[in-house]
Short mmCIF file of C-alpha atoms in Angstrom, two decimals:
data_model
loop_
_atom_site.label_atom_id
_atom_site.label_comp_id
_atom_site.label_asym_id
_atom_site.label_seq_id
_atom_site.Cartn_x
_atom_site.Cartn_y
_atom_site.Cartn_z
CA UNK C 1 -165.24 76.09 59.48
CA UNK C 2 -161.98 74.93 60.80
CA UNK C 3 -162.47 71.53 59.20
CA UNK C 4 -163.16 73.15 55.77
CA UNK C 5 -160.08 75.27 56.18
CA UNK C 6 -157.98 72.06 56.95
CA UNK C 7 -159.36 70.32 53.87
CA UNK C 8 -158.66 73.42 51.80
CA UNK C 9 -155.01 73.63 53.02
CA UNK C 10 -154.46 69.92 52.36
CA UNK C 11 -155.74 70.35 48.77
CA UNK C 12 -153.43 73.22 48.09
CA UNK C 13 -150.46 71.35 49.48
CA UNK C 14 -151.12 68.21 47.49
CA UNK C 15 -151.78 70.27 44.33
CA UNK C 16 -148.43 72.12 44.76
CA UNK C 17 -146.52 68.82 45.41
CA UNK C 18 -148.20 67.27 42.26
CA UNK C 19 -147.26 70.33 40.23
CA UNK C 20 -143.57 70.13 41.60
CA UNK C 21 -143.35 66.42 40.62
CA UNK C 22 -144.61 67.00 36.99
CA UNK C 23 -141.60 69.17 36.17
CA UNK C 24 -139.61 66.03 35.34
CA UNK C 25 -140.21 62.37 34.37
CA UNK C 26 -138.86 59.33 36.20
CA UNK C 27 -137.92 56.08 34.39
CA UNK C 28 -136.53 52.84 35.49
CA UNK C 29 -133.73 51.75 33.19
CA UNK C 30 -131.80 48.40 33.06
CA UNK C 31 -128.32 48.79 31.76
CA UNK C 32 -127.00 45.20 32.39
CA UNK C 33 -127.72 42.08 34.47
CA UNK C 34 -125.79 43.90 37.31
CA UNK C 35 -127.16 47.43 37.05
CA UNK C 36 -130.63 49.11 37.34
CA UNK C 37 -131.23 52.73 37.91
CA UNK C 38 -133.47 55.80 37.71
CA UNK C 39 -133.42 58.27 34.82
CA UNK C 40 -134.79 61.69 35.58
CA UNK C 41 -135.50 64.08 32.70
CA UNK C 42 -136.96 67.59 32.76
CA UNK C 43 -140.23 67.62 30.81
CA UNK C 44 -139.26 70.63 28.72
CA UNK C 45 -135.66 69.48 28.03
CA UNK C 46 -134.66 68.97 24.49
CA UNK C 47 -131.43 66.84 24.14
CA UNK C 48 -130.18 67.88 27.65
CA UNK C 49 -126.92 67.30 29.26
CA UNK C 50 -126.85 64.17 31.36
CA UNK C 51 -125.16 63.64 34.68
CA UNK C 52 -124.43 59.99 35.66
CA UNK C 53 -124.16 59.83 39.50
CA UNK C 54 -121.97 57.24 41.08
CA UNK C 55 -122.26 56.53 44.88
CA UNK C 56 -119.57 56.00 47.40
CA UNK C 57 -118.07 53.04 49.30
CA UNK C 58 -119.98 49.94 50.48
CA UNK C 59 -123.48 48.50 49.42
CA UNK C 60 -124.80 51.93 48.47
CA UNK C 61 -128.04 52.24 46.64
CA UNK C 62 -129.11 54.69 43.97
CA UNK C 63 -130.29 57.19 46.53
CA UNK C 64 -126.99 57.16 48.44
CA UNK C 65 -128.34 54.97 51.27
CA UNK C 66 -127.15 51.76 53.10
CA UNK C 67 -128.97 49.67 55.71
CA UNK C 68 -128.05 51.93 58.64
CA UNK C 69 -127.16 55.14 56.76
CA UNK C 70 -130.18 57.01 55.31
CA UNK C 71 -129.16 60.43 53.74
CA UNK C 72 -130.80 60.34 50.23
CA UNK C 73 -127.94 62.53 49.37
CA UNK C 74 -127.52 61.03 45.67
CA UNK C 75 -131.48 61.25 45.20
CA UNK C 76 -131.46 64.86 46.40
CA UNK C 77 -128.55 65.65 44.08
CA UNK C 78 -130.33 63.99 41.17
CA UNK C 79 -133.66 65.81 41.66
CA UNK C 80 -131.92 69.20 42.26
CA UNK C 81 -129.98 68.91 38.89
CA UNK C 82 -133.00 67.58 36.96
CA UNK C 83 -135.11 70.47 38.18
CA UNK C 84 -132.51 72.82 36.55
CA UNK C 85 -132.60 71.14 33.18
CA UNK C 86 -129.84 68.63 33.55
CA UNK C 87 -130.95 64.94 33.15
CA UNK C 88 -129.69 62.50 35.73
CA UNK C 89 -129.03 58.77 36.00
CA UNK C 90 -128.41 57.11 39.31
CA UNK C 91 -128.05 53.37 40.04
CA UNK C 92 -127.68 50.76 42.65
CA UNK C 93 -124.12 49.39 42.86
CA UNK C 94 -124.01 45.71 41.85
CA UNK C 95 -123.32 44.65 45.52
CA UNK C 96 -126.73 46.04 46.54
CA UNK C 97 -128.48 43.73 43.99
CA UNK C 98 -126.36 40.79 45.10
CA UNK C 99 -127.33 41.30 48.67
CA UNK C 100 -131.03 41.57 47.87
CA UNK C 101 -130.83 38.29 45.98
CA UNK C 102 -128.77 36.68 48.82
CA UNK C 103 -126.03 35.92 46.17
CA UNK C 104 -122.87 37.96 47.05
CA UNK C 105 -119.95 37.42 44.82
CA UNK C 106 -117.03 36.75 47.21
CA UNK C 107 -114.62 37.55 44.32
CA UNK C 108 -116.07 41.00 43.63
CA UNK C 109 -113.42 43.44 42.68
CA UNK C 110 -113.03 47.18 42.52
CA UNK C 111 -112.70 46.91 38.68
CA UNK C 112 -116.24 45.29 38.61
CA UNK C 113 -117.52 48.68 39.71
CA UNK C 114 -115.54 50.46 36.96
CA UNK C 115 -116.80 48.13 34.39
CA UNK C 116 -120.37 48.96 35.53
CA UNK C 117 -119.71 52.64 35.29
CA UNK C 118 -118.42 52.27 31.73
CA UNK C 119 -121.31 50.15 30.76
CA UNK C 120 -123.68 53.07 31.97
CA UNK C 121 -121.73 55.58 30.09
CA UNK C 122 -121.62 53.60 26.89
CA UNK C 123 -125.41 52.84 27.17
CA UNK C 124 -126.23 56.61 27.21
CA UNK C 125 -123.71 57.55 24.79
CA UNK C 126 -125.17 55.04 22.23
CA UNK C 127 -128.67 56.44 22.60
CA UNK C 128 -127.37 59.80 21.07
CA UNK C 129 -130.11 61.68 22.98
CA UNK C 130 -127.85 63.90 25.15
CA UNK C 131 -125.90 67.01 24.49
CA UNK C 132 -123.03 66.20 26.84
CA UNK C 133 -122.56 63.51 29.28
CA UNK C 134 -120.84 64.13 32.74
CA UNK C 135 -119.77 61.67 35.39
CA UNK C 136 -120.30 62.83 38.98
CA UNK C 137 -118.62 60.57 41.50
CA UNK C 138 -119.02 60.76 45.35
CA UNK C 139 -116.34 59.24 47.60
CA UNK C 140 -115.27 55.87 46.11
CA UNK C 141 -117.47 56.85 43.17
CA UNK C 142 -114.86 59.58 42.44
CA UNK C 143 -112.21 57.11 41.51
CA UNK C 144 -114.56 54.84 39.67
CA UNK C 145 -115.88 57.93 37.72
CA UNK C 146 -112.36 58.99 36.78
CA UNK C 147 -111.54 55.56 35.29
CA UNK C 148 -114.84 55.40 33.46
CA UNK C 149 -114.70 58.99 32.23
CA UNK C 150 -111.26 58.67 30.60
CA UNK C 151 -111.63 59.09 26.77
CA UNK C 152 -115.45 58.72 26.99
CA UNK C 153 -117.11 61.39 29.06
CA UNK C 154 -117.50 65.04 28.28
CA UNK C 155 -116.68 66.09 31.80
CA UNK C 156 -115.97 64.73 35.33
CA UNK C 157 -116.94 65.96 38.76
CA UNK C 158 -115.39 64.65 42.03
CA UNK C 159 -117.27 65.09 45.25
CA UNK C 160 -115.34 64.11 48.36
CA UNK C 161 -112.94 61.99 46.29
CA UNK C 162 -109.59 60.92 47.89
CA UNK C 163 -106.35 62.01 46.30
CA UNK C 164 -104.34 59.18 47.88
CA UNK C 165 -104.62 55.35 47.17
CA UNK C 166 -107.08 53.68 49.56
CA UNK C 167 -104.43 52.12 51.76
CA UNK C 168 -102.84 55.61 52.43
CA UNK C 169 -106.32 56.94 53.27
CA UNK C 170 -107.10 54.11 55.66
CA UNK C 171 -103.79 54.35 57.37
CA UNK C 172 -104.22 58.02 57.86
CA UNK C 173 -107.69 57.38 59.40
CA UNK C 174 -106.38 54.72 61.72
CA UNK C 175 -103.56 57.09 62.85
CA UNK C 176 -106.17 59.64 63.74
CA UNK C 177 -108.90 57.49 65.39
CA UNK C 178 -106.98 54.37 66.72
CA UNK C 179 -103.31 55.02 66.52
CA UNK C 180 -102.48 51.86 68.49
CA UNK C 181 -103.32 49.89 65.40
CA UNK C 182 -101.25 51.92 62.90
CA UNK C 183 -98.29 49.48 62.80
CA UNK C 184 -100.60 46.48 62.17
CA UNK C 185 -102.58 48.39 59.41
CA UNK C 186 -99.39 49.21 57.63
CA UNK C 187 -98.07 45.62 57.87
CA UNK C 188 -101.22 44.23 56.48
CA UNK C 189 -101.49 46.52 53.54
CA UNK C 190 -97.68 45.63 52.80
CA UNK C 191 -98.86 41.98 52.66
CA UNK C 192 -101.72 42.79 50.36
CA UNK C 193 -99.30 44.74 48.09
CA UNK C 194 -97.33 41.60 47.66
CA UNK C 195 -100.37 39.84 46.27
CA UNK C 196 -101.12 37.81 49.39
CA UNK C 197 -103.84 37.80 52.01
CA UNK C 198 -103.42 37.34 55.83
CA UNK C 199 -105.36 35.94 58.81
CA UNK C 200 -102.92 37.66 61.17
CA UNK C 201 -104.64 40.86 62.16
CA UNK C 202 -106.18 42.28 65.45
CA UNK C 203 -109.84 41.43 66.10
CA UNK C 204 -110.45 45.21 66.30
CA UNK C 205 -109.55 45.42 62.68
CA UNK C 206 -111.65 42.46 61.46
CA UNK C 207 -114.33 44.63 59.89
CA UNK C 208 -111.69 46.25 57.70
CA UNK C 209 -109.51 43.19 56.84
CA UNK C 210 -111.70 40.16 56.57
CA UNK C 211 -110.58 37.88 53.66
CA UNK C 212 -113.12 39.13 51.04
CA UNK C 213 -112.42 42.76 51.86
CA UNK C 214 -108.73 42.11 51.56
CA UNK C 215 -109.14 40.80 48.01
CA UNK C 216 -111.26 43.86 47.21
CA UNK C 217 -108.49 46.27 48.61
CA UNK C 218 -105.99 44.52 46.43
CA UNK C 219 -107.83 45.53 43.36
CA UNK C 220 -108.58 48.98 44.52
CA UNK C 221 -105.32 50.19 45.96
CA UNK C 222 -103.52 49.61 42.61
CA UNK C 223 -105.36 52.74 41.34
CA UNK C 224 -103.77 56.03 42.15
CA UNK C 225 -106.26 58.85 41.97
CA UNK C 226 -103.76 61.58 41.16
CA UNK C 227 -102.15 59.66 38.42
CA UNK C 228 -105.58 58.94 36.88
CA UNK C 229 -106.98 62.52 37.15
CA UNK C 230 -103.78 63.91 35.61
CA UNK C 231 -104.66 62.05 32.34
CA UNK C 232 -108.20 63.27 32.03
CA UNK C 233 -108.57 65.64 28.99
CA UNK C 234 -112.05 66.86 29.90
CA UNK C 235 -113.49 69.75 31.96
CA UNK C 236 -113.07 68.61 35.67
CA UNK C 237 -114.41 69.99 38.82
CA UNK C 238 -113.13 69.04 42.22
CA UNK C 239 -115.49 69.57 45.36
CA UNK C 240 -114.85 69.02 49.07
CA UNK C 241 -116.28 70.31 52.26
CA UNK C 242 -114.61 71.84 55.30
CA UNK C 243 -116.48 69.50 57.77
CA UNK C 244 -115.63 66.16 56.05
CA UNK C 245 -114.47 63.79 58.58
CA UNK C 246 -113.52 61.09 56.03
CA UNK C 247 -111.94 62.85 53.25
CA UNK C 248 -110.18 66.07 54.15
CA UNK C 249 -109.64 69.22 52.06
CA UNK C 250 -105.95 68.09 51.66
CA UNK C 251 -107.26 65.17 49.39
CA UNK C 252 -109.01 67.69 47.11
CA UNK C 253 -105.87 69.84 46.89
CA UNK C 254 -103.81 66.73 45.88
CA UNK C 255 -106.34 66.06 43.02
CA UNK C 256 -106.17 69.78 42.00
CA UNK C 257 -102.40 69.68 42.03
CA UNK C 258 -102.43 66.75 39.62
CA UNK C 259 -105.06 68.24 37.33
CA UNK C 260 -103.79 71.77 36.80
CA UNK C 261 -106.68 72.80 34.56
CA UNK C 262 -109.42 71.50 36.89
CA UNK C 263 -111.72 73.85 38.89
CA UNK C 264 -111.92 73.39 42.61
CA UNK C 265 -114.56 74.40 45.09
CA UNK C 266 -114.24 73.96 48.88
CA UNK C 267 -117.69 74.37 50.39
CA UNK C 268 -117.71 75.91 53.94
CA UNK C 269 -119.16 73.52 56.63
CA UNK C 270 -120.13 70.67 54.17
CA UNK C 271 -119.54 67.17 55.48
CA UNK C 272 -118.96 63.96 53.84
CA UNK C 273 -122.69 63.22 53.05
CA UNK C 274 -123.08 66.71 51.41
CA UNK C 275 -124.94 68.49 54.10
CA UNK C 276 -124.14 71.63 56.20
CA UNK C 277 -122.88 71.07 59.79
CA UNK C 278 -123.05 74.02 62.11
CA UNK C 279 -121.88 72.18 65.25
CA UNK C 280 -119.44 69.59 66.36
CA UNK C 281 -118.50 65.98 65.41
CA UNK C 282 -121.53 64.53 67.05
CA UNK C 283 -123.87 66.52 64.94
CA UNK C 284 -121.72 65.56 61.92
CA UNK C 285 -121.96 61.76 62.77
CA UNK C 286 -125.74 61.91 63.42
CA UNK C 287 -126.41 63.57 60.08
CA UNK C 288 -125.42 60.26 58.24
CA UNK C 289 -128.93 58.99 59.20
CA UNK C 290 -130.88 62.34 58.92
CA UNK C 291 -132.34 62.27 55.46
CA UNK C 292 -134.49 65.33 56.08
CA UNK C 293 -131.37 67.55 55.88
CA UNK C 294 -130.97 69.55 52.60
CA UNK C 295 -127.89 69.58 50.50
CA UNK C 296 -125.20 71.96 51.60
CA UNK C 297 -125.58 75.50 50.27
CA UNK C 298 -123.64 76.09 47.10
CA UNK C 299 -123.20 72.50 46.09
CA UNK C 300 -125.95 72.22 43.55
CA UNK C 301 -125.32 75.69 42.18
CA UNK C 302 -121.64 74.96 41.67
CA UNK C 303 -122.29 71.77 39.77
CA UNK C 304 -125.09 73.34 37.59
CA UNK C 305 -122.90 76.29 36.66
CA UNK C 306 -120.15 74.09 35.82
CA UNK C 307 -122.09 71.76 33.48
CA UNK C 308 -124.16 74.56 31.87
CA UNK C 309 -121.19 76.80 31.13
CA UNK C 310 -119.36 74.24 29.04
#
């Protein structure tokens, strides 16, 4: 009897999962030689809105993961939006593909990521299958998304996006976590601003300032988020969390100050990887590799209401 009950329960569970999955379709889409991604579309959607999701700093894949960071946050965001009638496209950053092919471009620049985002946006605009197209950028993806959205997208959403240039953000982080290296960090960034690279940096900062990274920073730090967001003439939503250890609420307020007409949502206890943190910094850090955590309360709801109300 117990065996039959277990089989019955497994059947019910598998059936419910299958029913859940059939509420949307999933399709692999190739945008260019650099970019592949996943398009999710609600089965009953007729010319839906589309949200293009852009992941954050580093070799981040379409799901929001890196080698030692597994959160699936971009995937969860994608599925959550699609289940509410908003089609989504998420993609691997070009550096992910290069690493998999063991062919990393040492001259990769920040502007290459912007080019990729523009290519994605143009691809879907040219299909003429969507009502409106929104760009949703997380972390570094916020700045990439701003630059891609200008004069092209129907709306822009920043999640945990910095309001300062990247050199200012890193200097601020060093001041908080390793103040003994603040002077060196400022000195190195001043050299980069002059258009030069340097091998004169402390070993402790080598993960930040190796030569390839220095070149990348040179292309990144020339873009000021507040200057860019102030020029966006589309509906804009700025989101940040009160438990974000990497991008503080102050960054979101800088963006809001520059974009007077933008909406802003500060989500209580949400951290940088978009989950709720009830405890201390240790819990916060561990959450970067806990993919079972759900998205923070209120995040999906705010994005959905923002898109569907336009």
